[in-house]
Coordinates of C-alpha atoms in Angstrom, one line a residue:
Chain A
M1418 CA 20.1 291.5 406.6
K1419 CA 22.8 291.8 404.3
N1420 CA 20.8 293.8 401.9
T1421 CA 20.3 296.4 404.8
K1422 CA 23.0 299.2 405.3
N1423 CA 24.0 298.1 408.7
G1424 CA 24.4 294.4 407.3
S1425 CA 26.5 295.3 404.6
D1426 CA 28.9 297.2 406.9
I1427 CA 29.4 294.1 409.0
G1428 CA 30.2 292.2 405.8
K1429 CA 32.8 294.8 404.9
A1430 CA 34.4 294.7 408.4
L1431 CA 34.8 291.0 408.2
L1432 CA 36.6 291.3 404.9
M1433 CA 38.9 294.0 406.0
G1434 CA 39.9 291.7 409.0
T1435 CA 40.7 288.8 406.8
A1436 CA 42.6 290.7 404.7
L1437 CA 44.7 292.0 407.3
V1438 CA 45.3 288.8 408.6
A1439 CA 46.7 287.4 405.3
L1440 CA 49.1 289.9 404.8
S1441 CA 51.0 289.4 408.0
S1442 CA 51.4 285.7 407.5
N1443 CA 52.8 285.9 403.8
P1444 CA 56.3 283.9 403.7
V1445 CA 59.4 285.2 401.7
G1446 CA 60.5 283.0 399.0
A1447 CA 63.8 281.3 398.7
T1448 CA 66.6 282.5 396.4
T1449 CA 69.8 281.0 394.9
G1450 CA 73.1 282.2 394.0
T1451 CA 76.2 280.9 392.2
G1452 CA 79.9 280.9 392.9
L1453 CA 83.1 280.0 391.0
I1454 CA 85.4 276.9 391.4
S1455 CA 88.9 276.8 390.2
A1456 CA 91.9 274.3 390.4
I1457 CA 95.1 274.0 388.5
I1458 CA 96.8 270.8 387.8
L1459 CA 100.5 270.9 386.9
T1460 CA 103.4 268.5 386.2
P1461 CA 105.5 268.1 389.5
I1462 CA 108.8 269.9 389.4
A1463 CA 111.8 267.6 389.2
V1464 CA 115.5 268.6 389.6
T1465 CA 118.5 266.7 388.7
S1466 CA 122.3 267.7 388.4
T1467 CA 123.6 266.9 385.1
Q1468 CA 127.1 268.3 385.3
V1469 CA 129.2 268.8 388.6
L1470 CA 130.6 272.3 389.6
H1471 CA 134.3 271.4 389.2
F1472 CA 136.9 273.9 390.1
G1473 CA 139.7 272.0 388.3
S1474 CA 143.3 271.5 389.5
M1475 CA 145.3 273.9 391.6
T1476 CA 148.1 274.3 393.7
V1477 CA 148.1 276.1 397.1
T1478 CA 150.6 277.6 399.5
T1479 CA 150.4 278.5 403.2
A1480 CA 148.3 281.6 402.6
L1481 CA 144.5 281.6 401.9
G1482 CA 143.3 282.3 398.5
D1483 CA 140.4 281.6 396.0
I1484 CA 139.3 280.6 392.5
A1485 CA 136.1 281.0 390.7
V1486 CA 134.2 279.1 387.9
D1487 CA 131.7 281.2 386.1
T1488 CA 128.4 280.2 384.5
A1489 CA 130.2 279.3 381.2
G1490 CA 132.6 277.1 382.8
T1491 CA 135.3 279.7 382.4
R1492 CA 137.9 279.5 385.5
G1493 CA 139.4 282.8 386.6
A1494 CA 143.0 283.0 387.8
G1495 CA 143.6 282.1 391.3
T1496 CA 144.1 284.6 394.1
G1497 CA 146.4 284.4 397.0
S1498 CA 147.8 281.3 397.6
V1499 CA 146.0 279.6 394.9
T1500 CA 147.4 278.8 391.6
E1501 CA 145.6 277.2 388.7
V1502 CA 146.7 274.1 387.1
G1503 CA 146.0 273.5 383.5
G1504 CA 146.1 270.3 381.6
A1505 CA 143.3 267.9 382.5
G1506 CA 140.9 270.6 381.9
L1507 CA 138.4 269.5 384.6
E1508 CA 137.1 272.7 385.3
N1509 CA 133.3 273.1 384.6
E1510 CA 130.2 275.0 385.5
G1511 CA 127.5 273.3 387.4
R1512 CA 124.3 272.3 385.6
I1513 CA 120.9 271.6 387.1
E1514 CA 118.1 270.3 384.6
I1515 CA 114.6 271.0 385.7
T1516 CA 111.5 269.2 384.5
A1517 CA 108.3 270.8 384.9
A1518 CA 105.1 272.2 383.2
T1519 CA 105.7 274.4 380.2
G1520 CA 105.0 278.2 380.0
L1521 CA 105.1 278.8 383.7
T1522 CA 107.6 280.9 385.5
M1523 CA 109.6 279.1 388.2
D1524 CA 111.8 280.5 391.1
V1525 CA 115.3 278.9 391.2
A1526 CA 117.0 279.6 394.5
M1527 CA 120.1 278.4 396.4
T1528 CA 119.0 277.0 399.8
A1529 CA 122.1 278.6 401.5
T1530 CA 124.9 281.1 400.4
V1531 CA 127.5 278.8 401.4
F1532 CA 128.4 275.1 401.1
T1533 CA 131.5 273.2 401.9
V1534 CA 133.7 270.7 400.3
D1535 CA 136.3 268.5 402.1
D1536 CA 138.4 265.6 401.6
G1537 CA 137.0 263.3 404.3
G1538 CA 140.7 263.2 405.6
A1539 CA 143.4 265.5 406.9
G1540 CA 142.6 268.3 404.5
L1541 CA 140.8 271.4 405.7
A1542 CA 137.1 271.8 404.7
M1543 CA 136.8 274.7 402.1
N1544 CA 133.8 277.0 401.6
V1545 CA 132.1 277.5 398.3
N1546 CA 130.1 280.7 397.8
Q1547 CA 129.3 283.5 395.7
F1548 CA 127.1 281.3 393.5
N1549 CA 125.7 282.6 390.3
L1550 CA 122.7 281.0 388.7
K1551 CA 121.9 281.3 385.0
T1552 CA 124.3 284.0 384.2
A1553 CA 127.7 285.4 385.4
A1554 CA 126.0 287.9 387.7
G1555 CA 122.7 285.9 388.2
G1556 CA 123.2 285.8 391.9
T1557 CA 121.6 283.0 394.0
S1558 CA 118.1 283.4 392.9
V1559 CA 116.5 283.7 389.6
T1560 CA 113.8 282.8 387.5
T1561 CA 113.4 280.4 384.7
S1562 CA 110.6 278.7 382.4
I1563 CA 110.2 276.0 380.0
V1564 CA 109.2 277.0 376.6
G1565 CA 107.5 274.2 374.5
P1566 CA 107.9 271.9 372.8
A1567 CA 110.8 271.5 375.2
T1568 CA 110.1 269.8 378.4
T1569 CA 113.0 270.6 380.5
V1570 CA 115.4 273.5 380.9
V1571 CA 119.0 273.5 382.1
V1572 CA 120.3 276.4 384.9
P1573 CA 124.1 276.7 384.8
V1574 CA 125.7 277.2 388.3
G1575 CA 129.1 279.0 388.8
A1576 CA 130.7 279.9 392.3
T1577 CA 133.8 280.6 394.1
L1578 CA 136.2 278.3 396.1
N1579 CA 137.9 279.6 399.1
V1580 CA 141.0 278.0 400.2
P1581 CA 141.9 278.5 403.9
A1582 CA 145.5 279.2 405.1
G1583 CA 146.9 276.1 406.3
Q1584 CA 145.6 273.9 403.6
A1585 CA 149.0 273.2 402.2
A1586 CA 150.4 272.1 405.5
A1587 CA 147.2 269.9 406.0
I1588 CA 147.4 267.8 402.8
V1589 CA 151.4 267.9 402.5
G1590 CA 152.6 264.5 401.4
I1591 CA 149.1 263.3 400.2
T1592 CA 148.5 265.1 397.1
P1593 CA 146.8 264.9 395.1
V1594 CA 143.7 265.3 397.3
T1595 CA 140.3 265.5 395.9
F1596 CA 137.6 267.6 397.7
T1597 CA 133.9 267.0 397.1
G1598 CA 130.7 268.4 398.4
A1599 CA 127.2 269.3 397.5
Y1600 CA 125.0 272.2 396.8
T1601 CA 121.1 272.3 396.9
V1602 CA 118.5 274.7 395.2
D1603 CA 114.8 275.1 395.6
V1604 CA 112.7 275.1 392.4
T1605 CA 109.1 276.4 392.9
Y1606 CA 106.3 277.6 390.5
Q1607 CA 105.4 281.0 390.8
Chain B
M144 CA -4.7 282.7 403.6
E145 CA -5.6 286.4 403.5
I146 CA -6.5 286.4 407.2
I147 CA -2.9 285.0 407.8
K148 CA -1.2 287.3 405.5
K149 CA -3.0 290.3 407.0
H150 CA -2.2 289.0 410.3
K151 CA 1.5 288.9 409.5
F152 CA 1.3 292.1 408.1
S153 CA 0.1 293.6 411.0
V154 CA 2.6 292.0 413.2
G155 CA 5.4 293.3 411.1
A156 CA 4.1 296.6 410.8
L157 CA 3.5 296.5 414.6
A158 CA 7.0 295.6 415.1
K159 CA 8.3 298.1 413.0
K160 CA 6.5 300.8 414.8
C161 CA 7.2 299.6 418.4
L162 CA 10.5 297.9 418.3
P163 CA 13.2 300.1 416.6
A164 CA 15.7 297.8 414.8
T165 CA 19.1 297.6 416.7
I166 CA 22.0 295.9 415.1
A167 CA 25.0 295.1 417.4
F168 CA 28.4 295.7 415.9
I169 CA 30.9 293.3 417.2
P170 CA 34.1 295.0 416.6
L171 CA 36.6 292.5 414.9
T172 CA 39.8 292.6 416.4
V173 CA 42.5 291.4 414.5
V174 CA 45.7 290.3 416.4
P175 CA 48.4 289.8 414.0
S176 CA 50.8 287.0 415.1
V177 CA 54.2 288.2 413.5
A178 CA 53.5 291.3 411.8
Q179 CA 57.0 291.8 410.2
A180 CA 58.2 293.0 407.1
M181 CA 60.9 290.6 405.8
I182 CA 63.8 291.8 403.5
T183 CA 64.2 289.8 400.4
I184 CA 67.0 287.4 400.5
A185 CA 70.0 287.6 398.2
V186 CA 73.0 285.3 398.3
S187 CA 76.3 285.5 396.2
S188 CA 79.7 284.6 396.2
T189 CA 82.3 287.2 396.9
S190 CA 85.3 285.1 396.4
A191 CA 85.9 281.9 394.4
L192 CA 86.5 278.4 396.0
H193 CA 89.9 277.8 394.7
F194 CA 91.9 274.6 395.3
G195 CA 95.3 276.1 394.2
T196 CA 97.9 274.2 392.2
F197 CA 98.8 270.5 392.4
S198 CA 99.7 267.4 390.6
A199 CA 97.7 264.4 390.3
G200 CA 100.4 261.8 390.8
T201 CA 100.2 258.2 389.8
T202 CA 97.1 257.2 391.5
G203 CA 95.2 260.5 392.0
G204 CA 93.5 261.4 395.2
T205 CA 91.7 264.4 396.7
V206 CA 92.4 268.0 397.7
S207 CA 90.3 269.7 400.3
I208 CA 90.0 273.3 401.4
S209 CA 88.6 274.0 404.9
T210 CA 86.4 277.0 405.9
V211 CA 89.6 278.8 407.0
G212 CA 91.6 278.2 403.7
V213 CA 93.7 275.2 405.0
R214 CA 94.5 272.7 402.1
T215 CA 95.2 269.0 402.7
K216 CA 95.4 266.2 400.3
T217 CA 95.2 262.4 400.1
G218 CA 96.5 259.8 397.7
S219 CA 99.3 260.6 395.2
V220 CA 98.4 264.1 394.8
T221 CA 101.1 266.8 395.5
L222 CA 100.2 270.1 396.8
L223 CA 102.4 272.6 394.9
A224 CA 103.3 275.9 396.6
G225 CA 104.1 279.0 394.8
A226 CA 101.3 281.5 394.0
G227 CA 99.1 280.6 397.1
L228 CA 96.1 280.5 395.1
E229 CA 94.3 278.3 397.4
T230 CA 91.4 279.8 399.3
Q231 CA 88.0 279.0 400.7
G232 CA 84.9 280.3 399.0
I233 CA 83.1 283.4 400.6
L234 CA 79.3 283.5 400.4
S235 CA 77.5 286.9 401.1
I236 CA 73.8 286.8 402.2
S237 CA 71.6 289.7 402.6
G238 CA 68.3 289.9 404.5
S239 CA 66.7 290.6 407.6
T240 CA 68.9 290.3 410.6
G241 CA 67.9 288.2 413.7
V242 CA 66.0 285.9 411.8
L243 CA 67.0 282.2 411.0
I244 CA 68.0 281.7 407.4
D245 CA 68.4 278.1 405.7
V246 CA 71.4 277.9 403.4
S247 CA 72.1 274.7 401.5
M248 CA 74.1 273.5 398.6
T249 CA 71.7 272.7 395.6
A250 CA 73.3 269.5 394.9
A251 CA 75.8 267.2 396.7
T252 CA 78.5 267.5 393.8
F253 CA 79.5 269.9 391.1
S254 CA 82.2 269.6 388.6
V255 CA 84.9 271.7 387.1
T256 CA 85.9 271.2 383.6
G257 CA 89.3 271.9 381.7
P258 CA 91.7 270.2 379.4
G259 CA 91.4 266.8 380.8
P260 CA 88.3 264.8 382.5
A261 CA 86.2 266.7 384.8
M262 CA 86.6 266.5 388.2
N263 CA 83.8 266.3 391.1
V264 CA 83.8 268.8 393.9
G265 CA 81.6 267.7 397.0
T266 CA 81.7 267.6 400.7
F267 CA 80.7 271.1 400.7
D268 CA 81.1 272.7 404.3
I269 CA 79.1 276.1 404.7
N270 CA 80.2 278.1 407.8
G271 CA 81.4 274.8 409.5
G272 CA 78.2 273.3 409.6
G273 CA 78.1 270.9 406.6
S274 CA 76.2 271.5 403.1
S275 CA 73.0 272.4 404.7
V276 CA 73.0 275.0 407.6
S277 CA 70.9 277.5 409.5
V278 CA 72.3 281.0 410.0
T279 CA 71.3 284.3 411.6
L280 CA 72.5 287.4 410.1
T281 CA 73.9 289.7 412.6
T282 CA 74.8 292.3 409.7
N283 CA 73.2 292.8 406.4
P284 CA 74.9 291.4 404.6
A285 CA 77.0 289.1 406.3
S286 CA 79.6 286.7 405.0
F287 CA 80.0 282.9 405.6
P288 CA 83.0 280.6 404.5
L289 CA 82.6 277.6 402.2
G290 CA 85.2 274.6 402.1
A291 CA 84.8 271.7 400.0
T292 CA 86.8 268.7 398.4
I293 CA 88.0 267.8 394.8
T294 CA 88.6 264.3 393.6
V295 CA 91.6 264.0 391.0
A296 CA 92.2 261.2 388.6
A297 CA 95.6 259.7 388.3
A298 CA 98.3 261.4 386.1
P299 CA 98.7 261.2 383.0
G300 CA 95.1 261.2 382.7
Q301 CA 94.5 264.3 384.6
T302 CA 95.9 266.6 382.1
D303 CA 97.7 269.8 383.2
G304 CA 95.9 273.0 382.9
V305 CA 93.2 275.1 384.7
Y306 CA 89.9 273.7 385.6
S307 CA 86.8 275.7 386.6
G308 CA 83.1 275.4 387.4
T309 CA 80.6 276.8 389.6
Y310 CA 78.5 275.6 392.4
T311 CA 74.8 276.9 393.4
V312 CA 73.6 277.6 396.9
M313 CA 70.1 278.4 398.2
A314 CA 68.9 280.6 401.0
N315 CA 65.4 280.9 402.5
Y316 CA 63.8 282.1 405.6
Q317 CA 62.7 279.4 408.1

């Protein structure tokens, strides 16, 4: 029958049907892709104070006044009721030493614009403000980095001490009086 | 024998003459089960998986990035702020929408290399479903987040520097 004309038509029809079924069930293959992974390891930043910010010795009267020390450790003349006193040469810029990874820029910033010092007694607390980091006009936020082969960098600190009116009366009879306090800075990798 | 042949011949001839040959065509109906043209799947990364900046500490530990980019740590590792480089990876998958696609990491761990010992990256999380998930594209292409965990050796063994590597992911229609 296959050799007859009609028989061959059936054979062809059967073949076509089989081919159609096969196409509709053909699966799509899997594919792969890649992505990047990154991480950066760094020495943690350590910050220490290696020199106290010291305004030196001064006398005060009843009025208010102020006195400043710059990042080079130079003390300016007192204003208002404040008169600087030489001699002991105690005035110094502050210094903070930063230990961190080399070659990376770091942000160094005061955590506040004003800190206070007091004597823990009868004296009036005094504000310390107008901080300058790194340079005489550096302001309260600067950048720095450590250049190899060094492993640390020092940032000098200058500021202004504000003496309130009435300080003289508060400490009368108990001079010399030492006022102390602290400031804080944040140091972070950029 | 001749009689038989003759006889047969006669019958054949008679049949041909009296009974026209009919062949019934049975139409072959093909009912396709799922006649659907599928778009070829493609998978790529549009954003690197970045663990950010951190220090190893004295005992090491791990750093993880979630699928929403939240970074956490264990052990003595210290996460360092600053550039905010940490981010989840982003996979982009193109293909037919409305069809389930299996997406899986081709290995449990991959490594990143750099100035110090290589670090393993594992515990992958694709779209919040682990390292092997099934997704359906609502758009073509569609994006899926990728999180993971990196294991960090103790300092100073884990030298400072940039570490990098790659991961591979596979996608397939179910």
